Amino acid sequence: NALSSIICYATTPPTIAEGVFTCDSATFYINVPQDYIADYIADPYWSIYESYILAISDRSKYEIGDLVSYNGSEGVVFFVSETVVMLLSTDRTTSNWGLYGTKIGAEDSYNGRNNVIVAKEKGYFDSLPHFVWCENYGDGWYLPASGELKLVRSVYSTISETMTNNGFEGIDGYYRSSTEYGYFDALIVSLTSESTGSVSKNDIYNVRAITAF
């Protein structure tokens, strides 16, 4: 079975084999000591897991449906475990995907941070309006991958109740993900049904940011 999480208390990154961890889950994260995150990210063997590395902390006070302020922006908790808390933004926008006819390689279905890294490394980020909007929502916020949106869908009723009870829009409908599907399409996910599909990058759909800490 695949690992669901890793907690590493070592202040010096341990030596590991290249590609030893398979990150095939939207909830897989690696926790390391706060003051040594930069050391892990700089390590040649750990650096490939940059998108999954978070600080060790006590996350037991959070529950699904909590309204939380993170880095100056508000979100609702849609997933919580010993190693990660994930928030969905209270604000939304609408946008196309951008770059119709160009395949940038943002194909991660589990961690949207990896798709952001690809977009930036290849110089496409500023041409992707929904990527930019999510990053501007607050430090550490990003456009979710399709698998992360499916996590939101699994607790839709709780999230929607928190949103509406606090004066925010509900989360009905289809939302754009950061997961690309070839040259002309990208994946969308319904938050109210089991529907997931690929649509033209030119089409306009809802967008919300998420963050993980």
Coordinates of N, CA and C in Angstrom, one line a residue:
N1 N 0.8 -1.2 0.0 CA 0.0 0.0 0.0 C 0.9 1.3 0.0
A2 N 0.4 2.3 -0.6 CA 1.1 3.5 -0.7 C 1.1 4.2 0.7
L3 N 2.2 5.0 0.9 CA 2.3 5.7 2.2 C 1.3 6.9 2.1
S4 N 0.6 7.1 3.3 CA -0.3 8.3 3.4 C 0.4 9.5 3.9
S5 N 1.5 9.4 4.6 CA 2.2 10.5 5.1 C 3.5 10.1 5.7
I6 N 4.4 11.1 5.9 CA 5.7 10.8 6.5 C 6.0 11.9 7.5
I7 N 6.5 11.6 8.7 CA 7.0 12.6 9.6 C 8.4 12.3 9.9
C8 N 9.3 13.2 9.6 CA 10.7 13.1 9.8 C 11.3 14.1 10.8
Y9 N 11.7 13.7 11.9 CA 12.2 14.6 13.0 C 13.7 15.0 12.8
A10 N 14.4 14.4 11.9 CA 15.8 14.6 11.8 C 16.0 16.1 11.3
T11 N 17.0 16.8 11.9 CA 17.3 18.1 11.5 C 18.3 18.2 10.4
T12 N 18.9 17.0 10.1 CA 19.7 16.9 8.9 C 19.0 15.9 7.9
P13 N 18.7 16.3 6.7 CA 18.0 15.4 5.8 C 18.6 14.0 5.7
P14 N 17.9 12.9 6.0 CA 18.5 11.6 5.9 C 18.8 11.3 4.5
T15 N 19.8 10.4 4.2 CA 20.1 9.9 2.9 C 19.0 8.9 2.5
I16 N 18.4 9.1 1.4 CA 17.3 8.2 0.9 C 17.7 7.9 -0.6
A17 N 17.1 6.8 -1.1 CA 17.3 6.4 -2.5 C 16.5 7.4 -3.4
E18 N 16.9 7.6 -4.5 CA 16.2 8.5 -5.5 C 14.8 7.9 -5.8
G19 N 13.8 8.7 -5.7 CA 12.5 8.3 -6.1 C 11.9 7.2 -5.1
V20 N 12.3 7.2 -3.9 CA 11.9 6.2 -2.9 C 10.4 6.3 -2.6
F21 N 9.8 7.5 -2.6 CA 8.4 7.7 -2.2 C 7.6 7.9 -3.5
T22 N 6.4 7.2 -3.5 CA 5.5 7.4 -4.6 C 4.4 8.3 -4.1
C23 N 4.2 9.5 -4.7 CA 3.3 10.5 -4.3 C 2.0 10.4 -5.2
D24 N 1.2 9.4 -4.9 CA 0.0 9.2 -5.7 C -1.3 9.3 -4.9
S25 N -1.3 10.3 -4.1 CA -2.5 10.6 -3.3 C -2.6 12.1 -3.1
A26 N -3.8 12.7 -3.1 CA -4.0 14.1 -2.9 C -3.7 14.5 -1.4
T27 N -3.6 13.5 -0.5 CA -3.4 13.8 0.9 C -2.0 13.4 1.4
F28 N -1.1 13.1 0.5 CA 0.3 12.7 0.9 C 1.1 13.9 1.2
Y29 N 1.7 14.0 2.4 CA 2.6 15.1 2.8 C 3.7 14.6 3.6
I30 N 4.8 15.3 3.6 CA 6.0 15.0 4.4 C 6.2 16.1 5.4
N31 N 6.2 15.8 6.7 CA 6.5 16.8 7.7 C 7.9 16.7 8.3
V32 N 8.5 17.9 8.3 CA 9.9 18.0 8.8 C 10.0 19.2 9.8
P33 N 11.0 19.3 10.6 CA 11.1 20.4 11.5 C 11.1 21.8 10.8
Q34 N 10.3 22.7 11.4 CA 10.1 24.0 10.7 C 11.4 24.7 10.3
D35 N 12.3 24.7 11.2 CA 13.6 25.5 11.0 C 14.5 24.8 9.9
Y36 N 14.1 23.6 9.5 CA 15.0 22.9 8.6 C 14.3 22.6 7.2
I37 N 13.2 23.2 7.0 CA 12.5 23.0 5.7 C 13.4 23.3 4.5
A38 N 14.1 24.5 4.6 CA 15.0 24.9 3.5 C 16.1 23.9 3.3
D39 N 16.6 23.3 4.3 CA 17.6 22.3 4.2 C 17.1 21.0 3.4
Y40 N 15.9 20.6 3.7 CA 15.3 19.5 3.0 C 15.1 19.8 1.5
I41 N 14.6 21.0 1.3 CA 14.3 21.4 -0.1 C 15.5 21.5 -0.9
A42 N 16.6 21.9 -0.3 CA 17.9 22.1 -1.0 C 18.6 20.7 -1.2
D43 N 18.3 19.7 -0.4 CA 18.9 18.4 -0.5 C 18.6 17.8 -1.9
P44 N 19.6 17.2 -2.6 CA 19.3 16.7 -3.9 C 18.3 15.5 -4.0
Y45 N 18.2 14.8 -2.9 CA 17.3 13.6 -2.9 C 15.9 14.0 -2.4
W46 N 15.9 15.0 -1.5 CA 14.6 15.4 -1.0 C 13.9 16.5 -1.8
S47 N 14.7 17.2 -2.7 CA 14.2 18.4 -3.4 C 13.0 18.0 -4.3
I48 N 13.0 16.8 -4.8 CA 11.9 16.4 -5.7 C 10.6 16.3 -5.0
Y49 N 10.6 16.4 -3.7 CA 9.4 16.3 -2.9 C 9.0 17.7 -2.3
E50 N 9.6 18.8 -2.9 CA 9.4 20.1 -2.4 C 7.9 20.4 -2.2
S51 N 7.0 20.0 -3.1 CA 5.6 20.4 -3.0 C 4.9 19.7 -1.9
Y52 N 5.5 18.7 -1.3 CA 4.9 17.9 -0.2 C 5.4 18.2 1.2
I53 N 6.5 19.0 1.2 CA 7.1 19.2 2.5 C 6.5 20.4 3.3
L54 N 6.0 20.0 4.5 CA 5.4 21.0 5.4 C 6.0 20.9 6.8
A55 N 5.8 21.9 7.6 CA 6.4 21.8 9.0 C 5.6 20.9 9.9
I56 N 6.3 20.3 10.8 CA 5.7 19.5 11.9 C 5.0 20.5 12.8
S57 N 3.7 20.2 13.1 CA 2.9 21.1 13.9 C 1.7 20.3 14.5
D58 N 1.0 20.9 15.5 CA -0.1 20.3 16.0 C -1.4 20.7 15.2
R59 N -2.0 19.8 14.5 CA -3.1 20.1 13.7 C -4.4 19.6 14.3
S60 N -4.4 19.1 15.5 CA -5.5 18.5 16.1 C -6.7 19.4 16.4
K61 N -6.4 20.7 16.5 CA -7.4 21.7 16.8 C -8.4 22.0 15.6
Y62 N -8.0 21.5 14.4 CA -8.8 21.8 13.2 C -9.8 20.7 12.9
E63 N -11.0 21.1 12.4 CA -12.0 20.2 12.0 C -12.5 20.6 10.6
I64 N -13.0 19.6 9.9 CA -13.6 19.9 8.6 C -14.8 20.8 8.8
G65 N -14.8 21.9 8.0 CA -15.8 22.9 8.1 C -15.5 24.1 8.8
D66 N -14.3 24.1 9.5 CA -13.8 25.3 10.2 C -13.5 26.4 9.2
L67 N -13.9 27.6 9.6 CA -13.5 28.8 8.8 C -12.2 29.3 9.4
V68 N -11.1 29.4 8.6 CA -9.8 29.7 9.1 C -9.1 30.8 8.2
S69 N -8.4 31.7 8.9 CA -7.6 32.7 8.2 C -6.2 32.2 8.1
Y70 N -5.6 32.1 6.8 CA -4.3 31.7 6.6 C -3.5 32.7 5.7
N71 N -2.5 33.2 6.2 CA -1.7 34.2 5.5 C -2.6 35.4 5.0
G72 N -3.5 35.8 5.8 CA -4.3 36.9 5.5 C -5.5 36.7 4.6
S73 N -5.8 35.4 4.3 CA -6.9 35.1 3.4 C -7.7 34.0 4.1
E74 N -9.1 34.0 3.9 CA -9.9 33.1 4.5 C -10.2 31.8 3.7
G75 N -10.3 30.7 4.4 CA -10.7 29.5 3.7 C -11.4 28.5 4.7
V76 N -12.0 27.5 4.1 CA -12.7 26.5 4.9 C -12.0 25.2 4.9
V77 N -11.8 24.5 6.0 CA -11.1 23.3 6.1 C -11.9 22.2 5.4
F78 N -11.2 21.5 4.4 CA -11.9 20.4 3.7 C -11.2 19.1 3.9
F79 N -10.0 19.1 4.5 CA -9.2 17.9 4.8 C -8.3 18.2 6.0
V80 N -8.2 17.3 6.9 CA -7.3 17.4 8.0 C -6.7 16.1 8.4
S81 N -5.4 16.0 8.7 CA -4.8 14.8 9.2 C -3.7 15.2 10.1
E82 N -2.9 14.3 10.6 CA -1.8 14.6 11.4 C -0.7 15.4 10.7
T83 N -0.6 15.3 9.4 CA 0.4 16.0 8.6 C 0.0 17.1 7.8
V84 N -1.3 17.4 7.6 CA -1.7 18.5 6.7 C -3.1 19.0 7.1
V85 N -3.3 20.3 6.9 CA -4.7 20.9 6.9 C -4.8 21.5 5.6
M86 N -6.0 21.3 4.9 CA -6.2 21.9 3.6 C -7.4 22.8 3.6
L87 N -7.3 24.0 3.0 CA -8.4 25.0 3.0 C -8.8 25.3 1.6
L88 N -10.1 25.5 1.4 CA -10.7 26.0 0.2 C -11.1 27.5 0.4
S89 N -10.7 28.3 -0.6 CA -10.9 29.8 -0.5 C -12.4 30.1 -0.4
T90 N -12.7 31.1 0.4 CA -14.1 31.6 0.5 C -14.5 32.4 -0.7
D91 N -13.5 33.0 -1.5 CA -13.8 33.7 -2.7 C -13.7 32.8 -3.9
R92 N -14.3 33.2 -5.0 CA -14.1 32.5 -6.2 C -14.1 33.5 -7.4
T93 N -13.7 33.0 -8.5 CA -13.7 33.8 -9.7 C -14.1 32.9 -10.9
T94 N -14.2 33.4 -12.1 CA -14.4 32.5 -13.2 C -13.3 32.8 -14.2
S95 N -12.9 31.8 -15.0 CA -11.7 32.0 -15.9 C -11.7 30.8 -16.9
N96 N -11.0 31.1 -18.0 CA -10.6 30.0 -18.9 C -9.3 29.5 -18.4
W97 N -8.8 28.4 -19.0 CA -7.5 27.8 -18.6 C -6.4 28.6 -19.2
G98 N -6.5 29.0 -20.4 CA -5.5 29.7 -21.2 C -4.6 28.7 -22.0
L99 N -3.8 29.3 -22.8 CA -2.8 28.6 -23.7 C -3.5 27.4 -24.4
Y100 N -4.6 27.7 -25.1 CA -5.2 26.7 -25.9 C -4.3 26.4 -27.1
G101 N -4.0 25.1 -27.3 CA -3.1 24.6 -28.3 C -1.7 24.4 -27.9
T102 N -1.4 24.7 -26.6 CA -0.1 24.5 -26.0 C -0.2 23.5 -24.9
K103 N 0.7 22.5 -24.9 CA 0.7 21.5 -23.8 C 1.9 21.9 -22.9
I104 N 1.7 22.3 -21.7 CA 2.7 22.8 -20.8 C 3.3 21.7 -19.9
G105 N 2.5 20.5 -19.8 CA 3.0 19.4 -18.9 C 2.5 19.5 -17.5
A106 N 1.4 20.3 -17.2 CA 0.9 20.4 -15.9 C -0.1 19.3 -15.7
E107 N 0.3 18.0 -15.5 CA -0.5 16.9 -15.6 C -0.7 16.1 -14.2
D108 N -0.2 16.8 -13.1 CA -0.4 16.1 -11.8 C -1.8 16.2 -11.4
S109 N -2.4 15.0 -11.1 CA -3.8 14.9 -10.6 C -3.9 15.0 -9.1
Y110 N -2.8 15.0 -8.4 CA -2.9 14.9 -6.9 C -2.5 16.2 -6.2
N111 N -1.5 16.9 -6.7 CA -0.9 18.0 -6.0 C -0.8 19.2 -7.0
G112 N -1.6 20.2 -6.8 CA -1.6 21.3 -7.7 C -0.3 22.2 -7.6
R113 N 0.4 22.1 -6.5 CA 1.6 22.8 -6.4 C 2.6 22.3 -7.5
N114 N 2.6 21.1 -7.8 CA 3.5 20.6 -8.8 C 3.2 21.2 -10.2
N115 N 1.9 21.4 -10.4 CA 1.5 22.0 -11.7 C 1.9 23.5 -11.8
V116 N 1.9 24.1 -10.6 CA 2.3 25.5 -10.5 C 3.8 25.6 -10.8
I117 N 4.6 24.7 -10.2 CA 6.0 24.6 -10.5 C 6.4 24.4 -11.9
V118 N 5.6 23.5 -12.6 CA 5.9 23.3 -14.0 C 5.6 24.5 -14.8
A119 N 4.4 25.2 -14.5 CA 4.1 26.4 -15.3 C 5.1 27.5 -15.1
K120 N 5.7 27.6 -13.9 CA 6.7 28.7 -13.7 C 8.0 28.3 -14.3
E121 N 8.4 27.1 -14.2 CA 9.7 26.6 -14.8 C 9.7 26.8 -16.3
K122 N 8.6 26.6 -16.9 CA 8.5 26.7 -18.4 C 8.1 28.1 -18.9
G123 N 7.9 29.0 -17.9 CA 7.6 30.4 -18.3 C 6.2 30.6 -18.8
Y124 N 5.3 29.8 -18.4 CA 3.9 29.9 -18.8 C 3.0 30.5 -17.8
F125 N 3.5 30.6 -16.6 CA 2.6 31.0 -15.4 C 1.8 32.2 -15.7
D126 N 2.4 33.3 -16.1 CA 1.7 34.6 -16.3 C 0.6 34.6 -17.4
S127 N 0.6 33.5 -18.2 CA -0.3 33.4 -19.3 C -1.5 32.5 -18.9
L128 N -1.5 32.1 -17.6 CA -2.6 31.2 -17.1 C -3.4 32.0 -16.0
P129 N -4.5 32.7 -16.4 CA -5.2 33.6 -15.5 C -5.7 33.0 -14.2
H130 N -6.1 31.8 -14.2 CA -6.6 31.2 -13.0 C -5.5 30.8 -12.1
F131 N -4.3 30.4 -12.6 CA -3.2 30.1 -11.8 C -2.8 31.4 -11.0
V132 N -2.7 32.5 -11.8 CA -2.3 33.8 -11.2 C -3.3 34.2 -10.1
W133 N -4.6 34.1 -10.4 CA -5.6 34.6 -9.4 C -5.5 33.8 -8.1
C134 N -5.2 32.5 -8.2 CA -5.1 31.7 -7.0 C -3.9 32.1 -6.2
E135 N -2.8 32.3 -6.9 CA -1.5 32.7 -6.2 C -1.7 34.1 -5.5
N136 N -2.5 35.0 -6.2 CA -2.7 36.3 -5.6 C -3.7 36.3 -4.5
Y137 N -4.4 35.2 -4.3 CA -5.3 35.1 -3.2 C -4.6 35.2 -1.8
G138 N -3.4 34.7 -1.8 CA -2.6 34.8 -0.6 C -1.3 33.9 -0.7
D139 N -0.4 34.2 0.1 CA 0.9 33.5 0.1 C 0.6 32.0 0.4
G140 N 1.1 31.1 -0.5 CA 0.9 29.7 -0.3 C -0.4 29.1 -0.8
W141 N -1.2 30.0 -1.4 CA -2.5 29.5 -2.1 C -2.2 29.1 -3.5
Y142 N -2.9 28.2 -4.1 CA -2.7 27.7 -5.4 C -3.9 27.1 -6.0
L143 N -3.9 26.9 -7.3 CA -5.0 26.2 -8.1 C -4.9 24.7 -7.8
P144 N -6.0 24.1 -7.3 CA -6.0 22.7 -7.0 C -5.9 21.8 -8.2
A145 N -5.3 20.7 -8.0 CA -5.3 19.6 -9.0 C -6.7 18.9 -8.9
S146 N -7.0 18.1 -9.9 CA -8.3 17.5 -10.0 C -8.6 16.6 -8.7
G147 N -7.6 15.9 -8.3 CA -7.8 15.0 -7.1 C -8.1 15.8 -5.8
E148 N -7.5 17.0 -5.7 CA -7.7 17.9 -4.6 C -9.2 18.4 -4.6
L149 N -9.7 18.7 -5.8 CA -11.1 19.1 -5.9 C -12.0 18.0 -5.5
K150 N -11.6 16.8 -5.8 CA -12.5 15.6 -5.4 C -12.5 15.5 -3.9
L151 N -11.5 15.8 -3.2 CA -11.5 15.8 -1.8 C -12.5 16.8 -1.3
V152 N -12.6 18.0 -1.9 CA -13.6 19.0 -1.5 C -15.0 18.4 -1.7
R153 N -15.2 17.8 -2.9 CA -16.5 17.2 -3.2 C -17.0 16.2 -2.1
S154 N -16.0 15.5 -1.6 CA -16.4 14.4 -0.6 C -17.0 15.0 0.7
V155 N -16.7 16.3 0.9 CA -17.3 16.9 2.1 C -18.1 18.2 1.7
Y156 N -18.7 18.1 0.6 CA -19.4 19.3 0.0 C -20.4 19.9 0.9
S157 N -21.3 19.1 1.5 CA -22.3 19.6 2.4 C -21.8 20.5 3.5
T158 N -20.8 20.0 4.2 CA -20.2 20.7 5.3 C -19.6 22.0 4.9
I159 N -18.8 21.9 3.8 CA -18.1 23.1 3.3 C -19.1 24.2 2.9
S160 N -20.1 23.7 2.1 CA -21.2 24.7 1.6 C -21.9 25.3 2.8
E161 N -22.2 24.6 3.8 CA -22.9 25.1 5.0 C -22.1 26.2 5.7
T162 N -20.8 25.9 5.8 CA -19.9 27.0 6.4 C -19.9 28.2 5.6
M163 N -19.8 28.0 4.3 CA -19.7 29.2 3.4 C -21.0 30.0 3.5
T164 N -22.1 29.4 3.4 CA -23.4 30.2 3.3 C -23.7 30.8 4.7
N165 N -23.4 30.1 5.8 CA -23.6 30.6 7.1 C -22.8 31.8 7.5
N166 N -21.7 32.0 6.7 CA -20.8 33.1 7.0 C -20.8 34.2 5.9
G167 N -21.9 34.1 5.1 CA -22.1 35.1 4.1 C -21.4 35.0 2.8
F168 N -20.8 33.8 2.6 CA -20.1 33.6 1.3 C -20.9 32.8 0.3
E169 N -20.5 32.8 -0.9 CA -21.2 32.1 -2.0 C -21.1 30.6 -1.7
G170 N -22.1 29.8 -2.1 CA -22.0 28.3 -2.0 C -21.0 27.8 -3.1
I171 N -20.8 26.5 -3.1 CA -19.7 26.0 -4.0 C -20.3 25.1 -5.0
D172 N -21.5 25.4 -5.5 CA -22.2 24.5 -6.5 C -21.5 24.6 -7.8
G173 N -21.6 23.6 -8.7 CA -21.2 23.7 -10.0 C -19.8 23.1 -10.3
Y174 N -19.3 23.3 -11.5 CA -18.0 22.7 -11.9 C -16.9 23.7 -11.7
Y175 N -15.8 23.2 -11.3 CA -14.6 24.1 -11.0 C -13.4 23.6 -11.8
R176 N -12.6 24.6 -12.3 CA -11.4 24.3 -13.0 C -10.3 23.8 -12.1
S177 N -9.6 22.8 -12.6 CA -8.4 22.3 -11.9 C -7.1 22.8 -12.6
S178 N -6.0 22.5 -12.0 CA -4.7 22.9 -12.6 C -4.2 21.7 -13.5
T179 N -5.0 20.6 -13.6 CA -4.6 19.4 -14.3 C -4.9 19.5 -15.8
E180 N -3.9 19.5 -16.5 CA -4.0 19.7 -18.0 C -4.4 18.3 -18.6
Y181 N -5.0 18.4 -19.8 CA -5.4 17.2 -20.5 C -5.1 17.4 -22.0
G182 N -3.8 17.4 -22.3 CA -3.4 17.5 -23.7 C -3.2 19.0 -24.1
Y183 N -3.2 19.2 -25.4 CA -3.0 20.5 -26.0 C -4.2 21.5 -25.9
F184 N -5.3 20.9 -25.8 CA -6.5 21.8 -26.0 C -7.5 21.7 -24.8
D185 N -7.3 20.8 -23.9 CA -8.3 20.6 -22.8 C -7.6 20.6 -21.4
A186 N -8.4 20.7 -20.4 CA -8.0 20.6 -19.0 C -9.2 20.0 -18.2
L187 N -8.9 19.5 -17.0 CA -9.9 18.8 -16.3 C -10.7 19.7 -15.4
I188 N -12.0 19.4 -15.4 CA -12.9 20.1 -14.4 C -13.6 19.1 -13.5
V189 N -14.0 19.5 -12.3 CA -14.6 18.6 -11.4 C -15.9 19.3 -10.8
S190 N -17.0 18.5 -10.8 CA -18.2 19.0 -10.2 C -18.1 18.8 -8.7
L191 N -18.4 19.8 -7.9 CA -18.4 19.7 -6.4 C -19.7 19.2 -5.8
T192 N -20.7 18.9 -6.7 CA -22.0 18.5 -6.2 C -22.4 17.2 -6.8
S193 N -21.7 16.6 -7.7 CA -22.0 15.3 -8.2 C -20.7 14.5 -8.5
E194 N -20.8 13.3 -9.0 CA -19.6 12.5 -9.2 C -19.0 12.8 -10.6
S195 N -19.4 13.9 -11.2 CA -18.9 14.2 -12.6 C -17.5 14.8 -12.6
T196 N -16.7 14.3 -13.5 CA -15.4 14.9 -13.7 C -15.1 14.7 -15.2
G197 N -14.6 15.7 -15.9 CA -14.3 15.6 -17.3 C -13.3 16.6 -17.8
S198 N -13.0 16.5 -19.1 CA -12.1 17.4 -19.8 C -12.9 18.3 -20.7
V199 N -12.5 19.6 -20.6 CA -13.2 20.6 -21.5 C -12.1 21.5 -22.1
S200 N -12.6 22.2 -23.1 CA -11.7 23.1 -23.8 C -11.0 24.1 -22.8
K201 N -9.8 24.4 -23.1 CA -9.1 25.4 -22.3 C -9.6 26.8 -22.5
N202 N -10.4 27.0 -23.5 CA -11.0 28.3 -23.8 C -12.3 28.5 -23.0
D203 N -12.9 27.5 -22.5 CA -14.2 27.6 -21.8 C -14.0 28.2 -20.4
I204 N -15.1 28.9 -20.0 CA -15.0 29.7 -18.7 C -15.7 28.8 -17.6
Y205 N -15.0 28.6 -16.5 CA -15.6 27.8 -15.4 C -15.2 28.5 -14.1
N206 N -15.8 28.1 -13.0 CA -15.5 28.6 -11.7 C -14.1 28.2 -11.3
V207 N -13.5 29.0 -10.4 CA -12.1 28.8 -9.9 C -12.1 29.2 -8.4
R208 N -11.6 28.3 -7.6 CA -11.2 28.6 -6.2 C -9.8 28.2 -5.9
A209 N -9.2 28.9 -5.0 CA -7.8 28.5 -4.6 C -7.9 27.6 -3.4
I210 N -6.8 26.8 -3.2 CA -6.7 26.1 -1.9 C -5.3 26.3 -1.4
T211 N -5.1 25.9 -0.1 CA -3.7 25.9 0.4 C -3.6 24.7 1.4
A212 N -2.4 24.4 1.7 CA -2.1 23.2 2.6 C -1.0 23.7 3.6
F213 N -1.2 23.4 4.8 CA -0.2 23.7 5.8 C -0.2 22.7 7.0

